């Protein structure tokens, strides 16, 4: 029989605390580092190729498209794509993601996280093969469309598995490292295109295109060494399996662990909340001023992560360098590789330290520094355009490198590690957040090469203006979520009725952790989203 919350009792729990706070407290009391726990250490090693490494596919794609623009055979075969054609080549990847997004949660929630990763990986491998074998522009674009169709299955399931399998002590760091792996894929692709850019045959661009199968192949190879999500198993009535996984990896096999019992109850409560709110429509979700504010901030964050200039350097670096006189293909390839290496270094650094700083402060530093960088970048580009000043060209190059840590300190480090989920609570996080970046990424990637081609440095002014808006928005509307439970965040947003409901739930969850009764007989919504696994 599956475990029920009534089977999980603990006499030592503090009755004044809810399950989430109890989980956080017990995790903090555990002073043994992860690398000294055999089972947890093994789990994290397997997470690298199967889940954390999923972002390598996106990183490979952006850097490959950057690099292919320096490959002479690519330019010759596709008749020097610029402006609209180049935008379509790049943006079609995001369009594929948009097309399949409605079915991704169904696959992940019905087949499991592991099978969702397999489905996505197979689709991406087929797409990469078509892309590499392309005989014309249309076939190349179709291959990239399939690549885009596969990536949401893998990314959403992998990010969920990271949160649902990892120990709460390392969860935020692993979530941040997930984004850092983007740069590993970028480095590999940049190195490959640097090695093939001078090839006289079409293999100069076909080899990088074909090697895009590698991250997906790695995921398929290792995925069944990874346990399934306890959250998924509980949702399917397989509670005993879920409890065994939690005990094995979070308590080194101790089935009597108070911490594991609290985690189990926490997951059950969250799933119950999702079932209660699953059939609410958008009108109901936006009925209160608090939820409208939450959705506004969550959607704005999705907008900011895509429209802060990152799309320029990720996909169109060669065109930016062309506009400031750096036209040598070999030099452009080296710059592409150097920026990806530098991005990996600073992104990993911020992934490891971001949890030590208040999130709102990180976002403020991020947006203000990006505004200053883009202002200087725009001025230097204008000076080069007016006076053909080589010093201005070098200044633009310097700003490209400075941009990377300014962006990664918050928009990269915090994207998968807490802020969105704490502002837009389960289960609305997926509705209010995940779809926004994909839609905006398509628009951004399509428009950027057109703007660069037709407006030159003047196009950057639009980013300066928008970044100024970001600074103002973050300053006035972003809440500080560090060291606050969901109940405390609800008090910031919601009315007195909501506050009273949250207080009632605190007593109910604690009763389930160490008292009697079944969760199915109660209602509750107490959760610390940083610590609660989120549904794909």
Short mmCIF file of C-alpha atoms in Angstrom, two decimals:
data_model
loop_
_atom_site.label_atom_id
_atom_site.label_comp_id
_atom_site.label_asym_id
_atom_site.label_seq_id
_atom_site.Cartn_x
_atom_site.Cartn_y
_atom_site.Cartn_z
CA UNK A 1 0.00 0.00 0.00
CA UNK A 2 1.26 3.53 -0.76
CA UNK A 3 2.31 5.61 2.18
CA UNK A 4 -0.12 8.21 3.46
CA UNK A 5 0.69 11.19 5.63
CA UNK A 6 -1.05 9.50 8.55
CA UNK A 7 1.68 6.84 8.44
CA UNK A 8 4.39 9.45 8.91
CA UNK A 9 4.55 10.60 12.50
CA UNK A 10 7.17 12.35 14.51
CA UNK A 11 7.06 13.22 18.17
CA UNK A 12 9.96 15.68 18.12
CA UNK A 13 8.55 18.23 15.69
CA UNK A 14 7.90 21.75 16.88
CA UNK A 15 4.12 22.22 16.73
CA UNK A 16 4.49 25.93 15.98
CA UNK A 17 6.09 25.27 12.62
CA UNK A 18 4.69 24.08 9.28
CA UNK A 19 6.21 21.24 7.26
CA UNK A 20 8.25 23.53 5.08
CA UNK A 21 9.81 25.42 7.95
CA UNK A 22 10.50 22.08 9.62
CA UNK A 23 12.24 20.81 6.47
CA UNK A 24 14.34 23.97 6.31
CA UNK A 25 15.29 23.75 9.98
CA UNK A 26 16.24 20.08 9.82
CA UNK A 27 18.25 20.64 6.64
CA UNK A 28 20.15 23.47 8.32
CA UNK A 29 20.96 21.22 11.27
CA UNK A 30 22.59 18.69 8.96
CA UNK A 31 26.27 19.68 9.02
CA UNK A 32 27.58 16.77 6.93
CA UNK A 33 28.60 18.03 3.46
CA UNK A 34 27.08 16.32 0.42
CA UNK A 35 30.39 14.90 -0.78
CA UNK A 36 30.67 12.84 2.42
CA UNK A 37 27.31 11.17 1.78
CA UNK A 38 27.78 8.26 -0.61
CA UNK A 39 24.23 8.06 -1.97
CA UNK A 40 23.74 11.80 -2.33
CA UNK A 41 27.17 12.17 -3.93
CA UNK A 42 26.29 9.48 -6.48
CA UNK A 43 22.97 11.18 -7.20
CA UNK A 44 24.62 14.52 -7.92
CA UNK A 45 27.20 12.95 -10.22
CA UNK A 46 24.40 11.32 -12.25
CA UNK A 47 22.44 14.58 -12.34
CA UNK A 48 25.27 16.25 -14.27
CA UNK A 49 24.96 14.39 -17.61
CA UNK A 50 21.23 13.70 -17.30
CA UNK A 51 19.72 16.97 -16.04
CA UNK A 52 22.17 19.74 -15.25
CA UNK A 53 23.78 19.20 -18.64
CA UNK A 54 20.50 19.63 -20.54
CA UNK A 55 21.16 23.36 -20.86
CA UNK A 56 24.28 22.51 -22.88
CA UNK A 57 21.98 21.96 -25.87
CA UNK A 58 20.74 25.55 -25.84
CA UNK A 59 24.24 26.86 -25.25
CA UNK A 60 25.57 24.76 -28.11
CA UNK A 61 22.82 26.09 -30.39
CA UNK A 62 23.40 29.79 -29.76
CA UNK A 63 27.19 29.55 -29.97
CA UNK A 64 26.99 27.36 -33.06
CA UNK A 65 24.77 29.89 -34.84
CA UNK A 66 27.20 32.61 -33.79
CA UNK A 67 30.13 30.56 -35.06
CA UNK A 68 28.50 29.50 -38.33
CA UNK A 69 28.25 33.15 -39.33
CA UNK A 70 32.06 33.16 -39.47
CA UNK A 71 32.26 29.93 -41.52
CA UNK A 72 32.85 30.78 -45.17
CA UNK A 73 31.24 27.62 -46.55
CA UNK A 74 28.08 28.36 -44.54
CA UNK A 75 27.87 31.87 -45.98
CA UNK A 76 28.45 30.53 -49.48
CA UNK A 77 25.98 27.63 -49.26
CA UNK A 78 23.14 29.76 -47.85
CA UNK A 79 23.99 32.87 -49.91
CA UNK A 80 25.14 35.07 -47.01
CA UNK A 81 21.96 35.13 -44.90
CA UNK A 82 21.42 38.49 -43.23
CA UNK A 83 18.57 40.48 -41.74
CA UNK A 84 15.25 38.59 -42.08
CA UNK A 85 16.71 35.27 -43.26
CA UNK A 86 19.28 35.20 -40.48
CA UNK A 87 16.57 36.12 -37.99
CA UNK A 88 14.38 33.26 -39.20
CA UNK A 89 17.28 30.80 -38.98
CA UNK A 90 17.85 31.73 -35.34
CA UNK A 91 14.29 32.38 -34.17
CA UNK A 92 12.78 29.19 -35.59
CA UNK A 93 14.41 27.33 -32.67
CA UNK A 94 12.25 29.28 -30.20
CA UNK A 95 9.18 28.90 -32.41
CA UNK A 96 9.49 25.12 -32.13
CA UNK A 97 9.51 25.44 -28.34
CA UNK A 98 6.38 27.58 -28.43
CA UNK A 99 4.54 25.05 -30.61
CA UNK A 100 5.03 22.09 -28.25
CA UNK A 101 4.83 23.94 -24.94
CA UNK A 102 1.13 23.11 -24.32
CA UNK A 103 1.83 19.34 -24.39
CA UNK A 104 5.10 19.36 -22.43
CA UNK A 105 3.51 19.37 -18.93
CA UNK A 106 1.20 16.50 -19.93
CA UNK A 107 4.13 14.33 -21.04
CA UNK A 108 6.14 15.13 -17.93
CA UNK A 109 3.23 14.57 -15.54
CA UNK A 110 1.89 11.39 -17.18
CA UNK A 111 5.02 9.61 -18.44
CA UNK A 112 7.45 10.90 -15.84
CA UNK A 113 10.37 13.30 -15.88
CA UNK A 114 12.84 10.76 -17.24
CA UNK A 115 10.68 9.82 -20.22
CA UNK A 116 10.04 13.49 -20.97
CA UNK A 117 13.81 14.00 -21.21
CA UNK A 118 14.08 10.98 -23.52
CA UNK A 119 11.28 12.25 -25.77
CA UNK A 120 12.91 15.66 -26.02
CA UNK A 121 16.36 14.21 -26.64
CA UNK A 122 15.15 11.95 -29.46
CA UNK A 123 13.37 14.86 -31.16
CA UNK A 124 16.51 17.00 -30.88
CA UNK A 125 18.74 14.27 -32.31
CA UNK A 126 16.45 13.95 -35.34
CA UNK A 127 16.46 17.74 -35.72
CA UNK A 128 20.26 17.93 -35.55
CA UNK A 129 20.57 15.19 -38.19
CA UNK A 130 18.22 17.02 -40.57
CA UNK A 131 20.03 20.29 -39.91
CA UNK A 132 23.40 18.73 -40.71
CA UNK A 133 22.10 17.03 -43.87
CA UNK A 134 20.29 20.15 -45.14
CA UNK A 135 20.31 20.58 -48.92
CA UNK A 136 18.74 24.03 -48.86
CA UNK A 137 17.60 26.83 -46.59
CA UNK A 138 14.15 25.30 -45.96
CA UNK A 139 15.59 21.95 -44.85
CA UNK A 140 18.03 23.67 -42.49
CA UNK A 141 15.20 25.68 -40.95
CA UNK A 142 13.04 22.54 -40.56
CA UNK A 143 15.86 20.82 -38.69
CA UNK A 144 16.17 23.79 -36.35
CA UNK A 145 12.40 23.81 -35.84
CA UNK A 146 12.59 20.19 -34.64
CA UNK A 147 15.49 21.05 -32.35
CA UNK A 148 13.31 23.73 -30.82
CA UNK A 149 10.41 21.29 -30.44
CA UNK A 150 12.58 18.94 -28.40
CA UNK A 151 14.26 21.36 -26.01
CA UNK A 152 11.23 22.24 -23.78
CA UNK A 153 10.60 18.56 -22.96
CA UNK A 154 14.16 18.15 -21.76
CA UNK A 155 14.65 21.51 -20.04
CA UNK A 156 11.37 21.59 -18.11
CA UNK A 157 11.63 17.95 -17.00
CA UNK A 158 15.32 18.30 -16.12
CA UNK A 159 14.82 21.48 -14.08
CA UNK A 160 11.96 19.77 -12.24
CA UNK A 161 14.06 16.68 -11.52
CA UNK A 162 16.87 18.82 -10.14
CA UNK A 163 14.47 20.45 -7.70
CA UNK A 164 12.64 17.25 -6.85
CA UNK A 165 15.67 15.01 -6.28
CA UNK A 166 18.26 17.33 -4.78
CA UNK A 167 18.65 17.94 -1.06
CA UNK A 168 17.26 21.33 0.08
CA UNK A 169 20.74 22.43 1.19
CA UNK A 170 22.11 22.25 -2.35
CA UNK A 171 18.92 22.84 -4.33
CA UNK A 172 19.44 26.53 -5.06
CA UNK A 173 23.06 26.03 -6.11
CA UNK A 174 22.20 23.12 -8.40
CA UNK A 175 19.45 25.20 -9.97
CA UNK A 176 21.92 27.98 -10.68
CA UNK A 177 24.51 25.55 -12.05
CA UNK A 178 21.82 24.28 -14.42
CA UNK A 179 21.95 27.63 -16.20
CA UNK A 180 25.76 27.72 -16.05
CA UNK A 181 25.90 24.55 -18.14
CA UNK A 182 24.56 26.64 -21.00
CA UNK A 183 28.11 27.96 -21.33
CA UNK A 184 29.67 24.49 -21.46
CA UNK A 185 27.64 23.84 -24.60
CA UNK A 186 28.61 27.27 -25.89
CA UNK A 187 32.31 26.60 -25.33
CA UNK A 188 32.15 23.27 -27.15
CA UNK A 189 30.32 24.77 -30.13
CA UNK A 190 32.62 27.79 -30.29
CA UNK A 191 35.67 25.52 -30.24
CA UNK A 192 34.24 23.31 -32.98
CA UNK A 193 33.37 26.21 -35.29
CA UNK A 194 36.80 27.73 -34.66
CA UNK A 195 38.29 24.47 -35.89
CA UNK A 196 36.04 24.18 -38.96
CA UNK A 197 35.56 27.81 -40.06
CA UNK A 198 38.30 27.64 -42.70
CA UNK A 199 37.23 24.30 -44.21
CA UNK A 200 36.58 24.84 -47.93
CA UNK A 201 33.83 22.20 -48.11
CA UNK A 202 30.35 22.17 -46.61
CA UNK A 203 31.64 20.01 -43.77
CA UNK A 204 32.77 23.30 -42.26
CA UNK A 205 29.18 23.90 -41.16
CA UNK A 206 27.78 20.35 -41.31
CA UNK A 207 30.16 19.03 -38.62
CA UNK A 208 29.07 21.57 -35.95
CA UNK A 209 25.43 21.02 -36.93
CA UNK A 210 25.72 17.24 -36.58
CA UNK A 211 27.60 17.38 -33.27
CA UNK A 212 24.61 19.09 -31.72
CA UNK A 213 23.33 15.54 -31.05
CA UNK A 214 25.99 15.01 -28.36
CA UNK A 215 24.18 16.50 -25.32
CA UNK A 216 20.99 14.60 -26.17
CA UNK A 217 22.90 11.37 -26.71
CA UNK A 218 24.52 11.81 -23.30
CA UNK A 219 21.14 12.27 -21.62
CA UNK A 220 19.65 9.15 -23.22
CA UNK A 221 22.71 7.11 -22.26
CA UNK A 222 22.62 7.92 -18.54
CA UNK A 223 19.00 8.81 -17.77
CA UNK A 224 17.92 5.43 -16.33
CA UNK A 225 20.76 5.54 -13.81
CA UNK A 226 18.75 8.36 -12.25
CA UNK A 227 15.76 7.65 -9.95
CA UNK A 228 12.34 8.99 -10.91
CA UNK A 229 10.98 12.09 -9.22
CA UNK A 230 9.46 11.35 -5.77
CA UNK A 231 6.92 14.05 -6.50
CA UNK A 232 5.83 12.30 -9.70
CA UNK A 233 5.64 8.93 -7.93
CA UNK A 234 3.47 10.31 -5.11
CA UNK A 235 1.14 11.89 -7.66
CA UNK A 236 0.69 8.43 -9.23
CA UNK A 237 -0.06 6.69 -5.94
CA UNK A 238 3.42 5.15 -5.67
CA UNK A 239 4.19 6.65 -2.30
CA UNK A 240 6.32 3.77 -1.00
CA UNK A 241 8.72 4.10 -3.94
CA UNK A 242 8.90 7.85 -3.42
CA UNK A 243 9.59 7.51 0.30
CA UNK A 244 12.31 4.93 -0.39
CA UNK A 245 14.03 7.32 -2.83
CA UNK A 246 13.87 10.22 -0.36
CA UNK A 247 15.23 8.01 2.41
CA UNK A 248 18.05 6.61 0.26
CA UNK A 249 19.36 9.92 -1.05
CA UNK A 250 18.38 12.45 1.62
CA UNK A 251 18.96 10.31 4.71
CA UNK A 252 21.46 7.74 3.42
CA UNK A 253 18.88 4.97 3.78
CA UNK A 254 17.44 5.92 7.18
CA UNK A 255 13.70 5.21 6.79
CA UNK A 256 13.03 6.63 10.27
CA UNK A 257 14.48 10.03 9.40
CA UNK A 258 12.37 12.91 10.70
CA UNK A 259 13.62 15.01 7.80
CA UNK A 260 12.41 12.54 5.17
CA UNK A 261 9.00 12.26 6.84
CA UNK A 262 8.61 16.04 6.78
CA UNK A 263 9.66 16.16 3.13
CA UNK A 264 7.09 13.54 2.22
CA UNK A 265 4.27 15.45 3.92
CA UNK A 266 5.47 18.66 2.29
CA UNK A 267 5.20 17.11 -1.19
CA UNK A 268 1.74 15.69 -0.46
CA UNK A 269 0.49 19.09 0.69
CA UNK A 270 1.81 20.80 -2.43
CA UNK A 271 0.23 18.21 -4.73
CA UNK A 272 -3.09 18.61 -2.95
CA UNK A 273 -2.94 22.35 -3.46
CA UNK A 274 -2.27 21.86 -7.16
CA UNK A 275 -5.27 19.56 -7.51
CA UNK A 276 -7.51 22.10 -5.81
CA UNK A 277 -6.44 24.93 -8.13
CA UNK A 278 -5.84 22.96 -11.34
CA UNK A 279 -9.16 23.89 -12.94
CA UNK A 280 -9.04 27.60 -12.25
CA UNK A 281 -9.06 29.76 -15.35
CA UNK A 282 -7.04 32.90 -15.96
CA UNK A 283 -9.91 35.12 -14.84
CA UNK A 284 -9.95 33.42 -11.45
CA UNK A 285 -6.18 33.54 -11.14
CA UNK A 286 -6.21 37.30 -11.75
CA UNK A 287 -9.24 38.00 -9.56
CA UNK A 288 -7.27 39.43 -6.61
CA UNK A 289 -4.92 42.40 -6.63
CA UNK A 290 -2.28 40.24 -4.98
CA UNK A 291 -2.28 37.67 -7.78
CA UNK A 292 -2.28 40.41 -10.41
CA UNK A 293 0.87 41.83 -8.84
CA UNK A 294 2.44 38.37 -8.69
CA UNK A 295 1.69 37.66 -12.34
CA UNK A 296 2.96 41.09 -13.36
CA UNK A 297 6.30 40.57 -11.63
CA UNK A 298 6.65 36.97 -12.85
CA UNK A 299 5.87 37.90 -16.45
CA UNK A 300 8.13 40.96 -16.30
CA UNK A 301 11.01 38.78 -15.16
CA UNK A 302 10.49 36.53 -18.17
CA UNK A 303 10.54 39.64 -20.35
CA UNK A 304 13.67 41.05 -18.74
CA UNK A 305 15.68 37.84 -19.11
CA UNK A 306 15.15 37.98 -22.89
CA UNK A 307 15.16 41.70 -23.65
CA UNK A 308 18.23 42.87 -21.79
CA UNK A 309 20.58 42.50 -24.75
CA UNK A 310 21.63 38.90 -24.22
CA UNK A 311 20.14 37.89 -27.57
CA UNK A 312 22.59 40.18 -29.37
CA UNK A 313 25.75 38.49 -28.13
CA UNK A 314 24.25 34.99 -27.98
CA UNK A 315 23.28 34.72 -31.65
CA UNK A 316 24.58 37.74 -33.58
CA UNK A 317 28.04 38.49 -32.23
CA UNK A 318 29.60 38.33 -35.70
CA UNK A 319 27.23 41.01 -37.01
CA UNK A 320 27.98 43.27 -34.02
CA UNK A 321 31.71 42.89 -34.64
CA UNK A 322 31.22 43.63 -38.34
CA UNK A 323 29.61 46.96 -37.41
CA UNK A 324 32.70 48.10 -35.48
CA UNK A 325 35.27 47.02 -38.03
CA UNK A 326 36.24 43.61 -36.61
CA UNK A 327 35.56 41.67 -39.80
CA UNK A 328 38.28 39.01 -39.83
CA UNK A 329 36.53 35.62 -39.56
CA UNK A 330 39.28 34.03 -37.50
CA UNK A 331 39.24 36.92 -35.04
CA UNK A 332 35.47 36.70 -34.76
CA UNK A 333 35.69 32.97 -34.01
CA UNK A 334 38.27 33.60 -31.29
CA UNK A 335 36.11 36.31 -29.73
CA UNK A 336 33.13 33.93 -29.79
CA UNK A 337 35.15 31.26 -27.96
CA UNK A 338 36.58 33.78 -25.49
CA UNK A 339 33.17 35.21 -24.57
CA UNK A 340 31.76 31.74 -23.92
CA UNK A 341 34.71 30.79 -21.72
CA UNK A 342 34.40 34.03 -19.77
CA UNK A 343 30.63 33.54 -19.50
CA UNK A 344 31.09 30.08 -18.00
CA UNK A 345 33.57 31.35 -15.41
CA UNK A 346 31.49 34.25 -14.14
CA UNK A 347 28.15 32.40 -14.43
CA UNK A 348 29.50 29.53 -12.32
CA UNK A 349 30.88 31.99 -9.77
CA UNK A 350 27.52 33.72 -9.38
CA UNK A 351 25.72 30.37 -9.27
CA UNK A 352 27.80 29.43 -6.23
CA UNK A 353 27.51 32.74 -4.35
CA UNK A 354 24.11 34.14 -5.35
CA UNK A 355 22.29 32.47 -2.45
CA UNK A 356 24.37 34.52 0.00
CA UNK A 357 22.93 37.84 -1.13
CA UNK A 358 19.41 39.34 -1.07
CA UNK A 359 17.70 38.62 -4.39
CA UNK A 360 16.24 42.08 -4.89
CA UNK A 361 19.68 43.62 -4.37
CA UNK A 362 21.14 41.24 -6.94
CA UNK A 363 18.50 42.23 -9.49
CA UNK A 364 19.10 45.93 -8.83
CA UNK A 365 22.87 45.57 -9.28
CA UNK A 366 22.22 43.53 -12.42
CA UNK A 367 19.86 46.00 -14.10
CA UNK A 368 21.83 49.12 -13.16
CA UNK A 369 25.12 47.64 -14.38
CA UNK A 370 23.49 46.47 -17.63
CA UNK A 371 22.13 49.98 -18.20
CA UNK A 372 25.60 51.48 -17.72
CA UNK A 373 27.22 48.89 -19.98
CA UNK A 374 24.73 49.36 -22.81
CA UNK A 375 24.98 53.13 -22.56
CA UNK A 376 28.75 52.94 -22.95
CA UNK A 377 28.41 50.30 -25.68
CA UNK A 378 26.03 52.52 -27.64
CA UNK A 379 28.21 55.63 -27.31
CA UNK A 380 31.34 53.74 -28.40
CA UNK A 381 29.50 52.21 -31.38
CA UNK A 382 28.27 55.66 -32.42
CA UNK A 383 31.78 57.11 -32.20
CA UNK A 384 33.12 54.33 -34.41
CA UNK A 385 30.34 54.90 -36.95
CA UNK A 386 30.99 58.64 -37.06
CA UNK A 387 34.78 58.80 -36.85
CA UNK A 388 35.93 55.25 -37.68
CA UNK A 389 37.78 55.35 -34.35
CA UNK A 390 39.67 52.11 -33.64
CA UNK A 391 39.77 52.87 -29.93
CA UNK A 392 35.97 52.90 -29.96
CA UNK A 393 35.99 49.50 -31.67
CA UNK A 394 38.11 48.08 -28.86
CA UNK A 395 35.85 49.75 -26.30
CA UNK A 396 32.80 47.98 -27.76
CA UNK A 397 34.69 44.69 -27.52
CA UNK A 398 35.49 45.41 -23.87
CA UNK A 399 31.84 46.18 -23.10
CA UNK A 400 30.82 42.86 -24.68
CA UNK A 401 32.98 41.08 -22.10
CA UNK A 402 31.83 43.33 -19.23
CA UNK A 403 28.21 42.64 -20.15
CA UNK A 404 28.49 38.93 -19.31
CA UNK A 405 28.95 39.12 -15.51
CA UNK A 406 26.47 41.98 -15.28
CA UNK A 407 23.79 39.78 -16.83
CA UNK A 408 24.76 36.52 -15.13
CA UNK A 409 24.78 37.87 -11.58
CA UNK A 410 20.96 37.76 -11.47
CA UNK A 411 19.21 36.96 -14.75
CA UNK A 412 21.22 33.77 -15.12
CA UNK A 413 21.98 32.80 -11.53
CA UNK A 414 18.47 33.29 -10.14
CA UNK A 415 16.31 32.19 -13.08
CA UNK A 416 15.98 28.56 -11.92
CA UNK A 417 16.81 29.00 -8.27
CA UNK A 418 13.95 30.54 -6.44
CA UNK A 419 12.73 34.01 -7.34
CA UNK A 420 10.08 33.17 -9.99
CA UNK A 421 8.60 30.30 -8.01
CA UNK A 422 8.41 32.33 -4.84
CA UNK A 423 6.65 35.26 -6.51
CA UNK A 424 4.19 33.17 -8.58
CA UNK A 425 3.27 30.26 -6.28
CA UNK A 426 2.66 26.64 -7.24
CA UNK A 427 0.97 25.67 -9.48
CA UNK A 428 0.74 29.01 -11.25
CA UNK A 429 4.46 29.34 -11.77
CA UNK A 430 4.34 27.38 -15.01
CA UNK A 431 1.40 29.38 -16.34
CA UNK A 432 2.76 32.77 -15.38
CA UNK A 433 6.42 32.33 -16.16
CA UNK A 434 7.56 29.54 -18.46
CA UNK A 435 5.75 30.57 -21.63
CA UNK A 436 6.87 34.20 -21.51
CA UNK A 437 10.62 33.76 -22.25
CA UNK A 438 10.00 31.41 -25.17
CA UNK A 439 7.62 33.78 -26.94
CA UNK A 440 9.87 36.76 -26.32
CA UNK A 441 12.97 34.84 -27.39
CA UNK A 442 11.38 34.12 -30.78
CA UNK A 443 10.53 37.78 -31.31
CA UNK A 444 13.93 38.90 -30.05
CA UNK A 445 15.96 36.55 -32.23
CA UNK A 446 13.92 37.44 -35.30
CA UNK A 447 14.10 41.21 -34.84
CA UNK A 448 17.71 41.62 -33.67
CA UNK A 449 19.49 40.92 -36.99
CA UNK A 450 17.01 43.16 -38.80
CA UNK A 451 17.70 45.99 -36.36
CA UNK A 452 21.48 45.51 -36.52
CA UNK A 453 21.43 45.44 -40.32
CA UNK A 454 19.18 48.45 -40.86
CA UNK A 455 19.74 50.73 -37.86
CA UNK A 456 23.28 49.88 -36.78
CA UNK A 457 24.32 51.45 -33.48
CA UNK A 458 21.01 53.35 -33.22
CA UNK A 459 19.27 50.02 -32.61
CA UNK A 460 21.11 49.74 -29.28
CA UNK A 461 19.30 52.85 -28.02
CA UNK A 462 16.13 50.77 -27.72
CA UNK A 463 17.94 48.51 -25.25
CA UNK A 464 19.21 51.48 -23.24
CA UNK A 465 15.66 52.80 -22.89
CA UNK A 466 14.27 49.40 -21.96
CA UNK A 467 17.01 48.76 -19.40
CA UNK A 468 16.16 52.08 -17.76
CA UNK A 469 12.59 50.81 -17.47
CA UNK A 470 13.89 47.57 -15.92
CA UNK A 471 15.78 49.48 -13.22
CA UNK A 472 12.66 51.45 -12.28
CA UNK A 473 10.45 48.34 -12.33
CA UNK A 474 12.80 46.28 -10.17
CA UNK A 475 13.26 49.11 -7.67
CA UNK A 476 9.55 49.71 -7.13
CA UNK A 477 7.92 46.30 -7.70
CA UNK A 478 10.35 43.45 -7.00
CA UNK A 479 9.86 42.09 -3.47
CA UNK A 480 12.69 40.79 -1.36
CA UNK A 481 12.14 37.02 -1.13
CA UNK A 482 15.28 36.00 0.77
CA UNK A 483 14.65 34.32 4.12
CA UNK A 484 10.88 34.55 3.76
CA UNK A 485 8.39 31.71 3.62
CA UNK A 486 5.49 31.68 1.18
CA UNK A 487 3.19 32.75 4.01
CA UNK A 488 5.26 35.89 4.58
CA UNK A 489 5.27 36.62 0.85
CA UNK A 490 1.51 36.13 0.75
CA UNK A 491 1.18 38.77 3.45
CA UNK A 492 3.05 41.19 1.19
CA UNK A 493 0.63 40.61 -1.67
CA UNK A 494 -2.71 39.42 -0.39
CA UNK A 495 -5.54 40.67 1.81
CA UNK A 496 -6.40 39.82 5.42
CA UNK A 497 -8.56 36.87 4.38
CA UNK A 498 -5.60 35.26 2.63
CA UNK A 499 -3.41 35.88 5.67
CA UNK A 500 -5.89 34.18 7.96
CA UNK A 501 -6.06 31.16 5.62
CA UNK A 502 -2.27 30.83 5.65
CA UNK A 503 -2.18 30.87 9.43
CA UNK A 504 -4.73 28.06 9.63
CA UNK A 505 -2.65 25.92 7.28
CA UNK A 506 0.43 26.19 9.50
CA UNK A 507 -1.36 24.23 12.21
CA UNK A 508 -2.78 21.68 9.73
CA UNK A 509 0.55 20.74 8.16
CA UNK A 510 2.31 20.36 11.47
CA UNK A 511 -0.51 18.10 12.60
CA UNK A 512 0.17 15.89 9.56
CA UNK A 513 3.91 15.77 10.25
CA UNK A 514 3.69 14.50 13.80
CA UNK A 515 0.02 13.97 14.52
CA UNK A 516 -2.77 11.99 12.93
CA UNK A 517 -5.15 12.34 10.06
CA UNK A 518 -4.89 12.17 6.31
CA UNK A 519 -3.89 15.00 4.07
CA UNK A 520 -6.78 14.17 1.81
CA UNK A 521 -9.08 15.28 4.63
CA UNK A 522 -7.58 18.75 4.88
CA UNK A 523 -6.77 21.78 2.78
CA UNK A 524 -3.56 23.73 2.88
CA UNK A 525 -1.19 26.02 1.07
CA UNK A 526 1.88 26.48 3.21
CA UNK A 527 5.03 26.09 1.18
CA UNK A 528 8.48 27.55 0.88
CA UNK A 529 8.78 27.46 -2.89
CA UNK A 530 12.58 27.43 -2.89
CA UNK A 531 12.38 24.15 -1.06
CA UNK A 532 9.30 22.58 -2.69
CA UNK A 533 9.77 20.64 -5.92
CA UNK A 534 7.80 22.30 -8.71
CA UNK A 535 5.73 20.47 -11.27
CA UNK A 536 6.83 20.51 -14.87
#
